[in-house]
Amino acid sequence: MDEFAFARVVHVLGVVLWIGGVAMVTTVLIPAMAQMRSASERTEFFARIEGRFAPQARFVTLLVGLSGFYMVHFLNAWSRFAELGFWWMHAMVLVWLIFTLMLFVVEPLVLRKQAPKTAQHDAEKTFRRMRRMHWILLGLSLVTIAGAVAGSHGWMLSGE
């Protein structure tokens, strides 16, 4: 198997683990949390799950970023970022950047310190905001994946 094929395999498997995990959290765990009786029960449950998922998500987002960069470099496809027809490449970078910032900067440096105070102050509002953000990020991720698969197989916006 050549290096490019290996990079694509790593990239796709990374996206499956990463966005699949986001989908599981968004569509299964958060609705289950909504059924919990107290905000403290919700907070404890989410902290346990997040403590196991965050390291996996950090690792696979790094793999996805590195493999994506390698493939663009290998193909010398930088010019695609200047063409609207390759919108999905911009979307992939945007989604990756949002999650990378969330996983490596916002969550450990801001939310981890702020969450206990915010959760105690207005637990329901915090939970609704978290649920809404997960749905927005999952939707953006799924649109990006669909666009990337379609675009990489020749289905372009301009009908090419």
PDB file of N, CA and C in Angstrom, residues 71-121:
ATOM      1  N   MET A  71      -2.134  14.527   2.678  1.00  0.00           N
ATOM      2  CA  MET A  71      -2.771  14.261   1.381  1.00  0.00           C
ATOM      3  C   MET A  71      -2.813  15.518   0.511  1.00  0.00           C
ATOM      4  N   VAL A  72      -3.122  16.663   1.089  1.00  0.00           N
ATOM      5  CA  VAL A  72      -3.131  17.910   0.316  1.00  0.00           C
ATOM      6  C   VAL A  72      -1.729  18.204  -0.193  1.00  0.00           C
ATOM      7  N   HIS A  73      -0.736  18.012   0.664  1.00  0.00           N
ATOM      8  CA  HIS A  73       0.656  18.252   0.271  1.00  0.00           C
ATOM      9  C   HIS A  73       1.088  17.259  -0.819  1.00  0.00           C
ATOM     10  N   PHE A  74       0.778  15.995  -0.636  1.00  0.00           N
ATOM     11  CA  PHE A  74       1.166  14.947  -1.587  1.00  0.00           C
ATOM     12  C   PHE A  74       0.576  15.227  -2.971  1.00  0.00           C
ATOM     13  N   LEU A  75      -0.682  15.636  -3.008  1.00  0.00           N
ATOM     14  CA  LEU A  75      -1.359  15.916  -4.276  1.00  0.00           C
ATOM     15  C   LEU A  75      -1.059  17.326  -4.799  1.00  0.00           C
ATOM     16  N   ASN A  76      -0.362  18.123  -3.992  1.00  0.00           N
ATOM     17  CA  ASN A  76      -0.148  19.536  -4.309  1.00  0.00           C
ATOM     18  C   ASN A  76      -1.496  20.184  -4.661  1.00  0.00           C
ATOM     19  N   ALA A  77      -2.456  19.967  -3.770  1.00  0.00           N
ATOM     20  CA  ALA A  77      -3.837  20.389  -4.006  1.00  0.00           C
ATOM     21  C   ALA A  77      -4.164  21.716  -3.320  1.00  0.00           C
ATOM     22  N   TRP A  78      -3.174  22.504  -3.003  1.00  0.00           N
ATOM     23  CA  TRP A  78      -3.394  23.768  -2.309  1.00  0.00           C
ATOM     24  C   TRP A  78      -4.290  24.708  -3.118  1.00  0.00           C
ATOM     25  N   SER A  79      -4.209  24.624  -4.433  1.00  0.00           N
ATOM     26  CA  SER A  79      -5.014  25.517  -5.276  1.00  0.00           C
ATOM     27  C   SER A  79      -6.512  25.262  -5.126  1.00  0.00           C
ATOM     28  N   ARG A  80      -6.884  24.087  -4.664  1.00  0.00           N
ATOM     29  CA  ARG A  80      -8.304  23.784  -4.463  1.00  0.00           C
ATOM     30  C   ARG A  80      -8.951  24.712  -3.447  1.00  0.00           C
ATOM     31  N   PHE A  81      -8.143  25.240  -2.528  1.00  0.00           N
ATOM     32  CA  PHE A  81      -8.682  26.144  -1.521  1.00  0.00           C
ATOM     33  C   PHE A  81      -9.068  27.496  -2.113  1.00  0.00           C
ATOM     34  N   ALA A  82      -8.692  27.733  -3.351  1.00  0.00           N
ATOM     35  CA  ALA A  82      -9.046  28.984  -4.026  1.00  0.00           C
ATOM     36  C   ALA A  82     -10.261  28.814  -4.942  1.00  0.00           C
ATOM     37  N   GLU A  83     -10.825  27.610  -4.990  1.00  0.00           N
ATOM     38  CA  GLU A  83     -11.942  27.324  -5.887  1.00  0.00           C
ATOM     39  C   GLU A  83     -13.203  26.981  -5.084  1.00  0.00           C
ATOM     40  N   LEU A  84     -14.304  27.644  -5.413  1.00  0.00           N
ATOM     41  CA  LEU A  84     -15.571  27.417  -4.725  1.00  0.00           C
ATOM     42  C   LEU A  84     -16.061  25.973  -4.872  1.00  0.00           C
ATOM     43  N   GLY A  85     -15.772  25.359  -5.993  1.00  0.00           N
ATOM     44  CA  GLY A  85     -16.209  23.986  -6.228  1.00  0.00           C
ATOM     45  C   GLY A  85     -15.661  22.999  -5.216  1.00  0.00           C
ATOM     46  N   PHE A  86     -14.578  23.363  -4.569  1.00  0.00           N
ATOM     47  CA  PHE A  86     -13.978  22.506  -3.544  1.00  0.00           C
ATOM     48  C   PHE A  86     -14.330  23.008  -2.140  1.00  0.00           C
ATOM     49  N   TRP A  87     -15.543  23.526  -1.974  1.00  0.00           N
ATOM     50  CA  TRP A  87     -16.003  24.075  -0.703  1.00  0.00           C
ATOM     51  C   TRP A  87     -15.822  23.103   0.449  1.00  0.00           C
ATOM     52  N   TRP A  88     -15.943  21.827   0.164  1.00  0.00           N
ATOM     53  CA  TRP A  88     -15.860  20.804   1.194  1.00  0.00           C
ATOM     54  C   TRP A  88     -14.462  20.725   1.807  1.00  0.00           C
ATOM     55  N   MET A  89     -13.442  21.137   1.074  1.00  0.00           N
ATOM     56  CA  MET A  89     -12.098  21.162   1.660  1.00  0.00           C
ATOM     57  C   MET A  89     -12.015  22.251   2.725  1.00  0.00           C
ATOM     58  N   HIS A  90     -12.618  23.407   2.419  1.00  0.00           N
ATOM     59  CA  HIS A  90     -12.687  24.468   3.428  1.00  0.00           C
ATOM     60  C   HIS A  90     -13.482  23.989   4.640  1.00  0.00           C
ATOM     61  N   ALA A  91     -14.588  23.316   4.373  1.00  0.00           N
ATOM     62  CA  ALA A  91     -15.440  22.821   5.455  1.00  0.00           C
ATOM     63  C   ALA A  91     -14.684  21.812   6.323  1.00  0.00           C
ATOM     64  N   MET A  92     -13.900  20.930   5.697  1.00  0.00           N
ATOM     65  CA  MET A  92     -13.128  19.966   6.488  1.00  0.00           C
ATOM     66  C   MET A  92     -12.153  20.684   7.407  1.00  0.00           C
ATOM     67  N   VAL A  93     -11.466  21.683   6.882  1.00  0.00           N
ATOM     68  CA  VAL A  93     -10.518  22.439   7.706  1.00  0.00           C
ATOM     69  C   VAL A  93     -11.261  23.177   8.819  1.00  0.00           C
ATOM     70  N   LEU A  94     -12.396  23.774   8.497  1.00  0.00           N
ATOM     71  CA  LEU A  94     -13.174  24.505   9.491  1.00  0.00           C
ATOM     72  C   LEU A  94     -13.643  23.588  10.618  1.00  0.00           C
ATOM     73  N   VAL A  95     -14.232  22.455  10.264  1.00  0.00           N
ATOM     74  CA  VAL A  95     -14.704  21.508  11.283  1.00  0.00           C
ATOM     75  C   VAL A  95     -13.529  21.023  12.123  1.00  0.00           C
ATOM     76  N   TRP A  96     -12.432  20.675  11.468  1.00  0.00           N
ATOM     77  CA  TRP A  96     -11.255  20.219  12.198  1.00  0.00           C
ATOM     78  C   TRP A  96     -10.761  21.312  13.149  1.00  0.00           C
ATOM     79  N   LEU A  97     -10.704  22.543  12.664  1.00  0.00           N
ATOM     80  CA  LEU A  97     -10.223  23.656  13.479  1.00  0.00           C
ATOM     81  C   LEU A  97     -11.137  23.906  14.681  1.00  0.00           C
ATOM     82  N   ILE A  98     -12.446  23.893  14.470  1.00  0.00           N
ATOM     83  CA  ILE A  98     -13.396  24.092  15.579  1.00  0.00           C
ATOM     84  C   ILE A  98     -13.187  23.031  16.650  1.00  0.00           C
ATOM     85  N   PHE A  99     -13.159  21.764  16.242  1.00  0.00           N
ATOM     86  CA  PHE A  99     -13.006  20.694  17.222  1.00  0.00           C
ATOM     87  C   PHE A  99     -11.633  20.726  17.882  1.00  0.00           C
ATOM     88  N   THR A 100     -10.602  21.026  17.130  1.00  0.00           N
ATOM     89  CA  THR A 100      -9.252  21.088  17.697  1.00  0.00           C
ATOM     90  C   THR A 100      -9.165  22.192  18.747  1.00  0.00           C
ATOM     91  N   LEU A 101      -9.721  23.354  18.429  1.00  0.00           N
ATOM     92  CA  LEU A 101      -9.737  24.439  19.414  1.00  0.00           C
ATOM     93  C   LEU A 101     -10.557  24.051  20.643  1.00  0.00           C
ATOM     94  N   MET A 102     -11.701  23.412  20.421  1.00  0.00           N
ATOM     95  CA  MET A 102     -12.536  22.993  21.552  1.00  0.00           C
ATOM     96  C   MET A 102     -11.798  21.968  22.429  1.00  0.00           C
ATOM     97  N   LEU A 103     -11.177  20.969  21.788  1.00  0.00           N
ATOM     98  CA  LEU A 103     -10.552  19.876  22.531  1.00  0.00           C
ATOM     99  C   LEU A 103      -9.240  20.263  23.208  1.00  0.00           C
ATOM    100  N   PHE A 104      -8.470  21.148  22.572  1.00  0.00           N
ATOM    101  CA  PHE A 104      -7.142  21.461  23.082  1.00  0.00           C
ATOM    102  C   PHE A 104      -7.048  22.806  23.799  1.00  0.00           C
ATOM    103  N   VAL A 105      -8.012  23.705  23.569  1.00  0.00           N
ATOM    104  CA  VAL A 105      -7.922  25.036  24.169  1.00  0.00           C
ATOM    105  C   VAL A 105      -9.144  25.331  25.043  1.00  0.00           C
ATOM    106  N   VAL A 106     -10.316  25.388  24.434  1.00  0.00           N
ATOM    107  CA  VAL A 106     -11.510  25.834  25.150  1.00  0.00           C
ATOM    108  C   VAL A 106     -11.875  24.887  26.290  1.00  0.00           C
ATOM    109  N   GLU A 107     -11.981  23.601  26.013  1.00  0.00           N
ATOM    110  CA  GLU A 107     -12.403  22.658  27.053  1.00  0.00           C
ATOM    111  C   GLU A 107     -11.400  22.605  28.208  1.00  0.00           C
ATOM    112  N   PRO A 108     -10.117  22.357  27.973  1.00  0.00           N
ATOM    113  CA  PRO A 108      -9.219  22.234  29.123  1.00  0.00           C
ATOM    114  C   PRO A 108      -8.889  23.558  29.822  1.00  0.00           C
ATOM    115  N   LEU A 109      -8.840  24.644  29.079  1.00  0.00           N
ATOM    116  CA  LEU A 109      -8.406  25.907  29.680  1.00  0.00           C
ATOM    117  C   LEU A 109      -9.542  26.809  30.138  1.00  0.00           C
ATOM    118  N   VAL A 110     -10.729  26.652  29.540  1.00  0.00           N
ATOM    119  CA  VAL A 110     -11.835  27.541  29.883  1.00  0.00           C
ATOM    120  C   VAL A 110     -12.980  26.765  30.528  1.00  0.00           C
ATOM    121  N   LEU A 111     -13.550  25.819  29.796  1.00  0.00           N
ATOM    122  CA  LEU A 111     -14.751  25.136  30.281  1.00  0.00           C
ATOM    123  C   LEU A 111     -14.525  24.335  31.548  1.00  0.00           C
ATOM    124  N   ARG A 112     -13.395  23.697  31.659  1.00  0.00           N
ATOM    125  CA  ARG A 112     -13.137  22.879  32.845  1.00  0.00           C
ATOM    126  C   ARG A 112     -13.150  23.731  34.111  1.00  0.00           C
ATOM    127  N   LYS A 113     -12.692  24.967  33.994  1.00  0.00           N
ATOM    128  CA  LYS A 113     -12.676  25.870  35.153  1.00  0.00           C
ATOM    129  C   LYS A 113     -14.032  26.554  35.346  1.00  0.00           C
ATOM    130  N   GLN A 114     -14.680  26.870  34.232  1.00  0.00           N
ATOM    131  CA  GLN A 114     -15.921  27.650  34.268  1.00  0.00           C
ATOM    132  C   GLN A 114     -17.162  26.780  34.485  1.00  0.00           C
ATOM    133  N   ALA A 115     -17.133  25.544  34.014  1.00  0.00           N
ATOM    134  CA  ALA A 115     -18.317  24.680  34.027  1.00  0.00           C
ATOM    135  C   ALA A 115     -18.936  24.484  35.409  1.00  0.00           C
ATOM    136  N   PRO A 116     -18.156  24.196  36.450  1.00  0.00           N
ATOM    137  CA  PRO A 116     -18.812  23.990  37.756  1.00  0.00           C
ATOM    138  C   PRO A 116     -19.583  25.226  38.218  1.00  0.00           C
ATOM    139  N   LYS A 117     -19.026  26.407  38.020  1.00  0.00           N
ATOM    140  CA  LYS A 117     -19.715  27.640  38.423  1.00  0.00           C
ATOM    141  C   LYS A 117     -20.966  27.859  37.587  1.00  0.00           C
ATOM    142  N   THR A 118     -20.820  27.699  36.265  1.00  0.00           N
ATOM    143  CA  THR A 118     -21.935  27.914  35.347  1.00  0.00           C
ATOM    144  C   THR A 118     -23.034  26.886  35.585  1.00  0.00           C
ATOM    145  N   ALA A 119     -22.651  25.638  35.766  1.00  0.00           N
ATOM    146  CA  ALA A 119     -23.632  24.573  35.964  1.00  0.00           C
ATOM    147  C   ALA A 119     -24.435  24.790  37.240  1.00  0.00           C
ATOM    148  N   GLN A 120     -23.801  25.274  38.291  1.00  0.00           N
ATOM    149  CA  GLN A 120     -24.514  25.522  39.535  1.00  0.00           C
ATOM    150  C   GLN A 120     -25.427  26.740  39.412  1.00  0.00           C
ATOM    151  N   HIS A 121     -24.970  27.749  38.677  1.00  0.00           N
ATOM    152  CA  HIS A 121     -25.732  28.994  38.541  1.00  0.00           C
ATOM    153  C   HIS A 121     -27.020  28.777  37.760  1.00  0.00           C
TER     154      HIS A 121
END
